[in-house]
PDB file of C-alpha atoms and ligand atoms in Angstrom:
ATOM      1  CA  MET E   2      85.600 117.327 102.766  1.00 84.00           C
ATOM      2  CA  ARG E   3      87.127 113.969 102.846  1.00 95.00           C
ATOM      3  CA  LYS E   4      90.872 113.543 101.825  1.00 94.00           C
ATOM      4  CA  LYS E   5      92.465 112.209  98.781  1.00 97.00           C
ATOM      5  CA  ILE E   6      95.034 109.529  99.967  1.00 98.00           C
ATOM      6  CA  VAL E   7      97.714 107.520  98.235  1.00 98.00           C
ATOM      7  CA  ALA E   8      99.507 104.927 100.327  1.00 98.00           C
ATOM      8  CA  GLY E   9     102.426 102.978  99.607  1.00 98.00           C
ATOM      9  CA  ASN E  10     102.561  99.651 101.247  1.00 98.00           C
ATOM     10  CA  TRP E  11     106.418  98.486 100.729  1.00 98.00           C
ATOM     11  CA  LYS E  12     105.827  95.284 102.611  1.00 98.00           C
ATOM     12  CA  MET E  13     108.749  92.953 103.422  1.00 98.00           C
ATOM     13  CA  ASN E  14     110.903  94.754 100.502  1.00 98.00           C
ATOM     14  CA  THR E  15     114.019  97.105 100.582  1.00 98.00           C
ATOM     15  CA  GLN E  16     117.109  96.937 102.395  1.00 98.00           C
ATOM     16  CA  LEU E  17     117.557  99.828 104.688  1.00 98.00           C
ATOM     17  CA  SER E  18     119.952 101.857 102.070  1.00 98.00           C
ATOM     18  CA  GLU E  19     117.457 101.137  98.970  1.00 98.00           C
ATOM     19  CA  GLY E  20     114.417 102.322 101.365  1.00 98.00           C
ATOM     20  CA  ILE E  21     115.964 105.497 102.603  1.00 98.00           C
ATOM     21  CA  GLU E  22     117.073 105.816  98.708  1.00 98.00           C
ATOM     22  CA  LEU E  23     113.360 105.260  98.027  1.00 98.00           C
ATOM     23  CA  ALA E  24     112.015 107.633 100.584  1.00 98.00           C
ATOM     24  CA  GLN E  25     114.308 110.549  99.570  1.00 98.00           C
ATOM     25  CA  THR E  26     113.702 110.248  95.765  1.00 98.00           C
ATOM     26  CA  LEU E  27     109.936 110.270  96.346  1.00 98.00           C
ATOM     27  CA  ASN E  28     110.332 113.231  98.584  1.00 97.00           C
ATOM     28  CA  LYS E  29     112.424 115.165  95.716  1.00 96.00           C
ATOM     29  CA  LYS E  30     109.729 114.379  93.165  1.00 95.00           C
ATOM     30  CA  LEU E  31     106.812 115.909  95.486  1.00 95.00           C
ATOM     31  CA  ASP E  32     106.094 119.476  96.019  1.00 85.00           C
ATOM     32  CA  ASN E  33     103.984 120.870  99.046  1.00 72.00           C
ATOM     33  CA  SER E  34     101.159 121.985  96.763  1.00 66.00           C
ATOM     34  CA  GLU E  35     100.731 118.378  95.657  1.00 66.00           C
ATOM     35  CA  ASN E  36     100.504 117.243  99.236  1.00 65.00           C
ATOM     36  CA  GLU E  37      97.621 119.776  99.872  1.00 72.00           C
ATOM     37  CA  GLU E  38      95.607 117.956  97.185  1.00 87.00           C
ATOM     38  CA  VAL E  39      96.339 114.302  97.921  1.00 95.00           C
ATOM     39  CA  LYS E  40      97.805 112.914 100.897  1.00 96.00           C
ATOM     40  CA  VAL E  41     100.767 110.850 100.244  1.00 97.00           C
ATOM     41  CA  VAL E  42     101.671 107.985 102.618  1.00 98.00           C
ATOM     42  CA  ILE E  43     104.618 105.626 102.918  1.00 98.00           C
ATOM     43  CA  ALA E  44     104.765 102.325 105.005  1.00 98.00           C
ATOM     44  CA  PRO E  45     108.483 100.962 104.969  1.00 98.00           C
ATOM     45  CA  PRO E  46     109.441  97.900 107.224  1.00 98.00           C
ATOM     46  CA  PHE E  47     109.904  98.742 110.885  1.00 98.00           C
ATOM     47  CA  THR E  48     113.516  98.447 110.445  1.00 98.00           C
ATOM     48  CA  HIS E  49     113.498 101.417 108.146  1.00 98.00           C
ATOM     49  CA  LEU E  50     110.991 103.859 109.971  1.00 98.00           C
ATOM     50  CA  ALA E  51     113.235 105.977 112.357  1.00 98.00           C
ATOM     51  CA  SER E  52     115.792 106.600 109.588  1.00 98.00           C
ATOM     52  CA  ILE E  53     113.250 107.637 107.118  1.00 98.00           C
ATOM     53  CA  LYS E  54     111.538 109.726 109.423  1.00 98.00           C
ATOM     54  CA  ASN E  55     114.838 111.650 109.202  1.00 97.00           C
ATOM     55  CA  VAL E  56     115.066 112.172 105.296  1.00 97.00           C
ATOM     56  CA  ILE E  57     111.708 113.196 104.524  1.00 97.00           C
ATOM     57  CA  ASP E  58     109.776 116.189 104.793  1.00 96.00           C
ATOM     58  CA  SER E  59     106.522 115.427 107.048  1.00 94.00           C
ATOM     59  CA  LYS E  60     104.645 118.354 105.199  1.00 93.00           C
ATOM     60  CA  LYS E  61     105.008 116.219 101.811  1.00 95.00           C
ATOM     61  CA  ILE E  62     105.081 112.531 103.443  1.00 97.00           C
ATOM     62  CA  THR E  63     103.160 110.656 106.267  1.00 97.00           C
ATOM     63  CA  LEU E  64     105.122 107.703 107.546  1.00 98.00           C
ATOM     64  CA  ALA E  65     103.045 104.743 108.334  1.00 98.00           C
ATOM     65  CA  ALA E  66     103.704 101.153 110.007  1.00 98.00           C
ATOM     66  CA  GLN E  67     102.328  98.115 108.310  1.00 98.00           C
ATOM     67  CA  ASN E  68     101.200  96.714 111.695  1.00 98.00           C
ATOM     68  CA  CYS E  69     101.114  96.863 115.693  1.00 98.00           C
ATOM     69  CA  ALA E  70     101.136  94.705 118.841  1.00 98.00           C
ATOM     70  CA  THR E  71      97.746  93.899 120.566  1.00 98.00           C
ATOM     71  CA  HIS E  72      99.337  95.562 123.685  1.00 98.00           C
ATOM     72  CA  GLU E  73     101.058  98.656 124.947  1.00 98.00           C
ATOM     73  CA  LYS E  74     104.270  97.002 126.433  1.00 98.00           C
ATOM     74  CA  GLY E  75     105.608  93.930 128.405  1.00 98.00           C
ATOM     75  CA  ALA E  76     106.288  90.379 127.672  1.00 98.00           C
ATOM     76  CA  TYR E  77     105.425  90.271 124.050  1.00 98.00           C
ATOM     77  CA  THR E  78     108.650  88.996 122.311  1.00 98.00           C
ATOM     78  CA  GLY E  79     109.079  90.145 118.670  1.00 98.00           C
ATOM     79  CA  GLU E  80     106.231  92.570 118.746  1.00 98.00           C
ATOM     80  CA  ILE E  81     106.399  96.543 118.153  1.00 98.00           C
ATOM     81  CA  SER E  82     103.853  98.605 120.108  1.00 98.00           C
ATOM     82  CA  ALA E  83     101.906 101.552 118.709  1.00 98.00           C
ATOM     83  CA  THR E  84     103.161 103.622 121.541  1.00 98.00           C
ATOM     84  CA  MET E  85     106.814 103.013 120.156  1.00 98.00           C
ATOM     85  CA  LEU E  86     105.792 103.546 116.738  1.00 98.00           C
ATOM     86  CA  LYS E  87     104.509 107.391 117.951  1.00 98.00           C
ATOM     87  CA  ASN E  88     107.556 107.953 119.938  1.00 98.00           C
ATOM     88  CA  ILE E  89     109.466 107.836 116.690  1.00 98.00           C
ATOM     89  CA  GLY E  90     107.011 109.748 114.905  1.00 97.00           C
ATOM     90  CA  VAL E  91     104.821 107.520 113.243  1.00 98.00           C
ATOM     91  CA  ASP E  92     101.135 108.697 113.230  1.00 95.00           C
ATOM     92  CA  THR E  93      99.541 106.040 111.026  1.00 98.00           C
ATOM     93  CA  VAL E  94      99.054 102.308 111.207  1.00 98.00           C
ATOM     94  CA  ILE E  95      98.106  99.811 108.620  1.00 98.00           C
ATOM     95  CA  LEU E  96      95.877  97.188 110.059  1.00 98.00           C
ATOM     96  CA  GLY E  97      93.903  94.135 108.681  1.00 98.00           C
ATOM     97  CA  HIS E  98      95.944  93.882 105.689  1.00 98.00           C
ATOM     98  CA  SER E  99      94.921  90.549 103.905  1.00 98.00           C
ATOM     99  CA  GLU E 100      98.635  89.175 104.166  1.00 97.00           C
ATOM    100  CA  ARG E 101      98.523  89.944 107.898  1.00 98.00           C
ATOM    101  CA  ARG E 102      94.749  87.995 108.120  1.00 98.00           C
ATOM    102  CA  SER E 103      95.938  84.916 106.607  1.00 97.00           C
ATOM    103  CA  TYR E 104      99.753  84.489 107.410  1.00 97.00           C
ATOM    104  CA  TYR E 105      99.948  85.783 110.590  1.00 97.00           C
ATOM    105  CA  TYR E 106      96.603  84.851 112.006  1.00 95.00           C
ATOM    106  CA  ASP E 107      94.895  88.609 112.631  1.00 98.00           C
ATOM    107  CA  THR E 108      91.419  88.231 113.629  1.00 98.00           C
ATOM    108  CA  SER E 109      88.800  90.579 114.159  1.00 98.00           C
ATOM    109  CA  GLU E 110      89.395  90.241 118.072  1.00 98.00           C
ATOM    110  CA  THR E 111      93.220  90.905 117.725  1.00 98.00           C
ATOM    111  CA  LEU E 112      92.699  93.554 115.304  1.00 98.00           C
ATOM    112  CA  SER E 113      90.279  95.560 117.464  1.00 98.00           C
ATOM    113  CA  LEU E 114      93.036  95.277 120.360  1.00 98.00           C
ATOM    114  CA  LYS E 115      95.331  96.624 117.733  1.00 98.00           C
ATOM    115  CA  VAL E 116      92.705  99.661 116.687  1.00 98.00           C
ATOM    116  CA  ALA E 117      92.463 100.506 120.340  1.00 98.00           C
ATOM    117  CA  GLN E 118      96.232 100.740 121.047  1.00 98.00           C
ATOM    118  CA  VAL E 119      96.794 103.075 117.829  1.00 98.00           C
ATOM    119  CA  LEU E 120      93.748 105.216 119.148  1.00 98.00           C
ATOM    120  CA  ALA E 121      95.139 105.392 122.289  1.00 98.00           C
ATOM    121  CA  ASN E 122      98.008 107.054 120.984  1.00 98.00           C
ATOM    122  CA  LYS E 123      96.225 109.607 118.996  1.00 98.00           C
ATOM    123  CA  GLN E 124      97.511 108.020 115.708  1.00 98.00           C
ATOM    124  CA  GLU E 125      95.395 106.896 112.219  1.00 98.00           C
ATOM    125  CA  VAL E 126      94.630 103.624 111.129  1.00 98.00           C
ATOM    126  CA  ILE E 127      94.174 102.471 107.524  1.00 98.00           C
ATOM    127  CA  PHE E 128      91.763  99.528 108.233  1.00 98.00           C
ATOM    128  CA  CYS E 129      91.946  97.053 105.295  1.00 98.00           C
ATOM    129  CA  ILE E 130      88.857  94.948 104.196  1.00 98.00           C
ATOM    130  CA  GLY E 131      88.270  92.680 101.313  1.00 98.00           C
ATOM    131  CA  GLU E 132      86.994  89.304 100.063  1.00 97.00           C
ATOM    132  CA  VAL E 133      88.795  86.164  98.751  1.00 96.00           C
ATOM    133  CA  LEU E 134      88.053  85.248  95.083  1.00 95.00           C
ATOM    134  CA  LYS E 135      85.748  82.299  96.223  1.00 95.00           C
ATOM    135  CA  GLU E 136      83.660  84.862  98.114  1.00 97.00           C
ATOM    136  CA  ARG E 137      83.630  87.083  95.047  1.00 96.00           C
ATOM    137  CA  GLU E 138      82.894  84.252  92.622  1.00 94.00           C
ATOM    138  CA  ALA E 139      79.682  83.413  95.141  1.00 96.00           C
ATOM    139  CA  GLU E 140      78.764  87.093  95.514  1.00 96.00           C
ATOM    140  CA  LYS E 141      79.562  87.497  99.114  1.00 97.00           C
ATOM    141  CA  HIS E 142      81.835  90.239  98.875  1.00 98.00           C
ATOM    142  CA  PHE E 143      79.175  92.517 100.487  1.00 98.00           C
ATOM    143  CA  GLU E 144      78.508  90.282 103.330  1.00 98.00           C
ATOM    144  CA  VAL E 145      82.297  89.869 103.808  1.00 98.00           C
ATOM    145  CA  VAL E 146      83.153  93.478 104.096  1.00 98.00           C
ATOM    146  CA  LYS E 147      80.311  94.191 106.133  1.00 98.00           C
ATOM    147  CA  LYS E 148      81.296  91.422 108.860  1.00 98.00           C
ATOM    148  CA  GLN E 149      84.969  92.826 108.836  1.00 98.00           C
ATOM    149  CA  LEU E 150      83.663  96.406 109.630  1.00 98.00           C
ATOM    150  CA  SER E 151      80.921  95.548 112.099  1.00 98.00           C
ATOM    151  CA  GLU E 152      83.441  93.275 114.159  1.00 98.00           C
ATOM    152  CA  VAL E 153      86.100  96.110 114.401  1.00 98.00           C
ATOM    153  CA  VAL E 154      85.812  99.453 113.405  1.00 98.00           C
ATOM    154  CA  PHE E 155      82.016  99.745 113.693  1.00 98.00           C
ATOM    155  CA  LYS E 156      82.314  99.202 117.479  1.00 98.00           C
ATOM    156  CA  LEU E 157      84.133 102.544 117.735  1.00 98.00           C
ATOM    157  CA  SER E 158      82.455 105.647 118.972  1.00 98.00           C
ATOM    158  CA  GLU E 159      82.068 108.293 116.470  1.00 98.00           C
ATOM    159  CA  ALA E 160      84.934 110.362 117.819  1.00 98.00           C
ATOM    160  CA  GLU E 161      87.236 107.445 117.302  1.00 98.00           C
ATOM    161  CA  PHE E 162      85.745 106.550 113.930  1.00 98.00           C
ATOM    162  CA  GLU E 163      87.160 110.068 112.587  1.00 97.00           C
ATOM    163  CA  ASN E 164      90.712 108.220 112.863  1.00 98.00           C
ATOM    164  CA  ILE E 165      89.783 105.735 110.808  1.00 98.00           C
ATOM    165  CA  ILE E 166      90.679 105.358 107.015  1.00 98.00           C
ATOM    166  CA  LEU E 167      89.061 102.474 105.125  1.00 98.00           C
ATOM    167  CA  ALA E 168      91.027 100.389 102.454  1.00 98.00           C
ATOM    168  CA  TYR E 169      88.922  97.929 100.224  1.00 98.00           C
ATOM    169  CA  GLU E 170      91.145  95.585  99.174  1.00 97.00           C
ATOM    170  CA  PRO E 171      89.782  92.324  96.952  1.00 97.00           C
ATOM    171  CA  VAL E 172      92.393  89.821  97.965  1.00 96.00           C
ATOM    172  CA  TRP E 173      92.269  88.302  94.505  1.00 95.00           C
ATOM    173  CA  ALA E 174      93.679  91.355  93.102  1.00 94.00           C
ATOM    174  CA  ILE E 175      96.664  91.776  95.508  1.00 92.00           C
ATOM    175  CA  GLY E 176      99.632  91.371  93.811  1.00 89.00           C
ATOM    176  CA  THR E 177      98.063  89.348  91.261  1.00 91.00           C
ATOM    177  CA  GLY E 178      97.813  91.889  88.096  1.00 88.00           C
ATOM    178  CA  LYS E 179      94.227  91.599  88.517  1.00 88.00           C
ATOM    179  CA  THR E 180      92.402  94.623  89.240  1.00 91.00           C
ATOM    180  CA  ALA E 181      88.625  95.159  90.090  1.00 93.00           C
ATOM    181  CA  SER E 182      87.135  97.085  87.256  1.00 95.00           C
ATOM    182  CA  PRO E 183      86.217 100.701  87.963  1.00 95.00           C
ATOM    183  CA  GLU E 184      82.440  99.619  88.055  1.00 96.00           C
ATOM    184  CA  GLN E 185      83.180  96.731  90.924  1.00 96.00           C
ATOM    185  CA  ALA E 186      85.378  99.139  92.926  1.00 97.00           C
ATOM    186  CA  GLN E 187      82.520 102.197  92.829  1.00 98.00           C
ATOM    187  CA  GLU E 188      79.892  99.535  93.663  1.00 98.00           C
ATOM    188  CA  ILE E 189      81.478  98.235  96.637  1.00 98.00           C
ATOM    189  CA  HIS E 190      82.967 101.703  97.730  1.00 98.00           C
ATOM    190  CA  ALA E 191      79.282 103.095  97.370  1.00 98.00           C
ATOM    191  CA  TYR E 192      78.175 100.082  99.681  1.00 98.00           C
ATOM    192  CA  ILE E 193      80.784 100.989 102.029  1.00 98.00           C
ATOM    193  CA  ARG E 194      80.002 104.342 102.565  1.00 98.00           C
ATOM    194  CA  GLY E 195      76.452 103.449 103.053  1.00 98.00           C
ATOM    195  CA  LEU E 196      77.419 100.992 105.929  1.00 98.00           C
ATOM    196  CA  VAL E 197      79.276 103.927 107.585  1.00 98.00           C
ATOM    197  CA  ALA E 198      76.345 106.246 107.135  1.00 98.00           C
ATOM    198  CA  GLU E 199      74.027 103.507 108.670  1.00 98.00           C
ATOM    199  CA  ASN E 200      76.371 103.260 111.594  1.00 98.00           C
ATOM    200  CA  TYR E 201      77.390 106.836 112.184  1.00 98.00           C
ATOM    201  CA  SER E 202      75.934 109.594 110.094  1.00 98.00           C
ATOM    202  CA  ASN E 203      76.013 110.681 106.277  1.00 98.00           C
ATOM    203  CA  GLU E 204      78.134 113.351 107.497  1.00 97.00           C
ATOM    204  CA  ILE E 205      80.772 111.020 108.727  1.00 98.00           C
ATOM    205  CA  ALA E 206      80.385 108.785 105.819  1.00 98.00           C
ATOM    206  CA  GLU E 207      81.020 111.795 103.661  1.00 98.00           C
ATOM    207  CA  ASN E 208      84.212 112.512 105.394  1.00 98.00           C
ATOM    208  CA  THR E 209      85.598 108.939 105.209  1.00 98.00           C
ATOM    209  CA  SER E 210      88.174 108.204 102.958  1.00 98.00           C
ATOM    210  CA  ILE E 211      87.860 104.855 101.274  1.00 98.00           C
ATOM    211  CA  LEU E 212      90.971 103.549  99.348  1.00 98.00           C
ATOM    212  CA  TYR E 213      91.161 101.042  96.584  1.00 97.00           C
ATOM    213  CA  GLY E 214      93.872  98.355  96.881  1.00 97.00           C
ATOM    214  CA  GLY E 215      94.863  95.674  94.477  1.00 96.00           C
ATOM    215  CA  SER E 216      97.262  95.799  91.557  1.00 94.00           C
ATOM    216  CA  CYS E 217      96.599  99.360  91.273  1.00 96.00           C
ATOM    217  CA  ASN E 218      99.242 100.950  88.823  1.00 96.00           C
ATOM    218  CA  PRO E 219      99.768 104.008  86.727  1.00 97.00           C
ATOM    219  CA  GLY E 220      97.967 102.531  83.851  1.00 96.00           C
ATOM    220  CA  ASN E 221      94.526 101.684  85.826  1.00 96.00           C
ATOM    221  CA  ALA E 222      94.715 104.431  88.618  1.00 97.00           C
ATOM    222  CA  LYS E 223      92.986 107.231  86.882  1.00 97.00           C
ATOM    223  CA  GLU E 224      90.160 105.210  85.724  1.00 97.00           C
ATOM    224  CA  LEU E 225      89.801 103.797  89.226  1.00 97.00           C
ATOM    225  CA  PHE E 226      90.231 107.150  91.173  1.00 97.00           C
ATOM    226  CA  SER E 227      87.701 108.775  89.039  1.00 97.00           C
ATOM    227  CA  ASN E 228      84.854 107.089  90.658  1.00 97.00           C
ATOM    228  CA  LYS E 229      83.249 109.192  93.204  1.00 97.00           C
ATOM    229  CA  ASP E 230      83.412 107.046  96.300  1.00 98.00           C
ATOM    230  CA  VAL E 231      87.209 105.686  95.452  1.00 98.00           C
ATOM    231  CA  ASP E 232      89.376 108.494  97.689  1.00 98.00           C
ATOM    232  CA  GLY E 233      92.652 106.881  96.720  1.00 98.00           C
ATOM    233  CA  GLY E 234      94.694 103.750  96.653  1.00 98.00           C
ATOM    234  CA  LEU E 235      96.421 101.479  98.800  1.00 98.00           C
ATOM    235  CA  ILE E 236      99.474 100.433  96.505  1.00 98.00           C
ATOM    236  CA  GLY E 237     101.843  97.607  97.022  1.00 97.00           C
ATOM    237  CA  GLY E 238     104.249  96.877  94.072  1.00 97.00           C
ATOM    238  CA  ALA E 239     103.809  99.979  92.418  1.00 98.00           C
ATOM    239  CA  SER E 240     104.910 101.965  95.388  1.00 98.00           C
ATOM    240  CA  LEU E 241     108.633 100.351  95.359  1.00 98.00           C
ATOM    241  CA  LYS E 242     109.280 102.640  92.076  1.00 98.00           C
ATOM    242  CA  ALA E 243     109.461 106.381  92.813  1.00 98.00           C
ATOM    243  CA  ASP E 244     108.304 107.129  89.154  1.00 97.00           C
ATOM    244  CA  ASP E 245     105.169 104.636  89.178  1.00 98.00           C
ATOM    245  CA  PHE E 246     104.139 105.753  92.808  1.00 98.00           C
ATOM    246  CA  LYS E 247     104.452 109.717  91.408  1.00 97.00           C
ATOM    247  CA  ALA E 248     102.430 108.862  88.314  1.00 97.00           C
ATOM    248  CA  ILE E 249      99.443 107.101  90.819  1.00 97.00           C
ATOM    249  CA  ILE E 250      99.495 110.325  93.038  1.00 97.00           C
ATOM    250  CA  ASN E 251      99.353 112.653  89.821  1.00 95.00           C
ATOM    251  CA  SER E 252      96.231 110.485  88.479  1.00 94.00           C
ATOM    252  CA  PHE E 253      94.001 112.601  90.684  1.00 87.00           C
TER     253      PHE E 253
HETATM  254  C1  PEP Z 301      98.684  95.690  98.811  1.00 59.32           C
HETATM  255  O1  PEP Z 301      99.328  94.938  99.347  1.00 59.32           O
HETATM  256  O2  PEP Z 301      98.007  96.292  99.783  1.00 59.32           O
HETATM  257  C2  PEP Z 301      98.569  95.618  97.569  1.00 59.32           C
HETATM  258  C3  PEP Z 301      97.485  96.472  97.137  1.00 59.32           C
HETATM  259  O3  PEP Z 301      99.476  95.238  96.760  1.00 59.32           O
HETATM  260  P1  PEP Z 301      99.315  95.349  95.088  1.00 59.32           P
HETATM  261  O4  PEP Z 301      99.255  96.730  94.650  1.00 59.32           O
HETATM  262  O5  PEP Z 301     100.658  94.678  94.749  1.00 59.32           O
HETATM  263  O6  PEP Z 301      98.677  94.488  94.501  1.00 59.32           O
END
């Protein structure tokens, strides 16, 4: 059975001391039995990862990074490799977030290299896809997500694809307060699962977790997560408050 997952993308927020406090507070609020039902992931900034690893219980919280380099090591000034992340105990990496695609020029080509690095280190990828408002208005959202998946993760072997978690994040809903309606989310999540079945098998499609992201909060999470093809959320703003994030986790 596929996993239910709630992942918090902290983006470039919190100073180290605040980040440690947030992680500790969340760790205290969670108990092991909750984690058996819902996998909880947090993705703090790079500078916080090693310190936060020491203050959380890895049975309750999985630590993720928000990006990684296209190469393993070498003359790539300013980059952090998947191997370095693995070395400090980070087993999950978010790739393809729309902010990275638009501000830092992540393309399908660079994302393929990054995914390969993560998989080479036996880590998991949370792979983000989603259309911008213009594309949704032109009813091109199905086409857009199909292209984003086909150019990167659908090129993987079956065994590799088992390490991929998908996150559908309509760009028009990220940080805007606008959320996809539960019907819109279910429609495109079912479509994405169908694409996984076409490219791999029904069994793999059934086992793939597909998260929704975009202004998800304690007020709308329950309705979104109650859809049969929505397996959890990738949460931005609301993951910065332990109570809100916990309420979202409890929405299942
Ligand atoms: C995100 O950045 O992945 C996200 C979903 O942000 P927010 O929840 O703030 O819309």
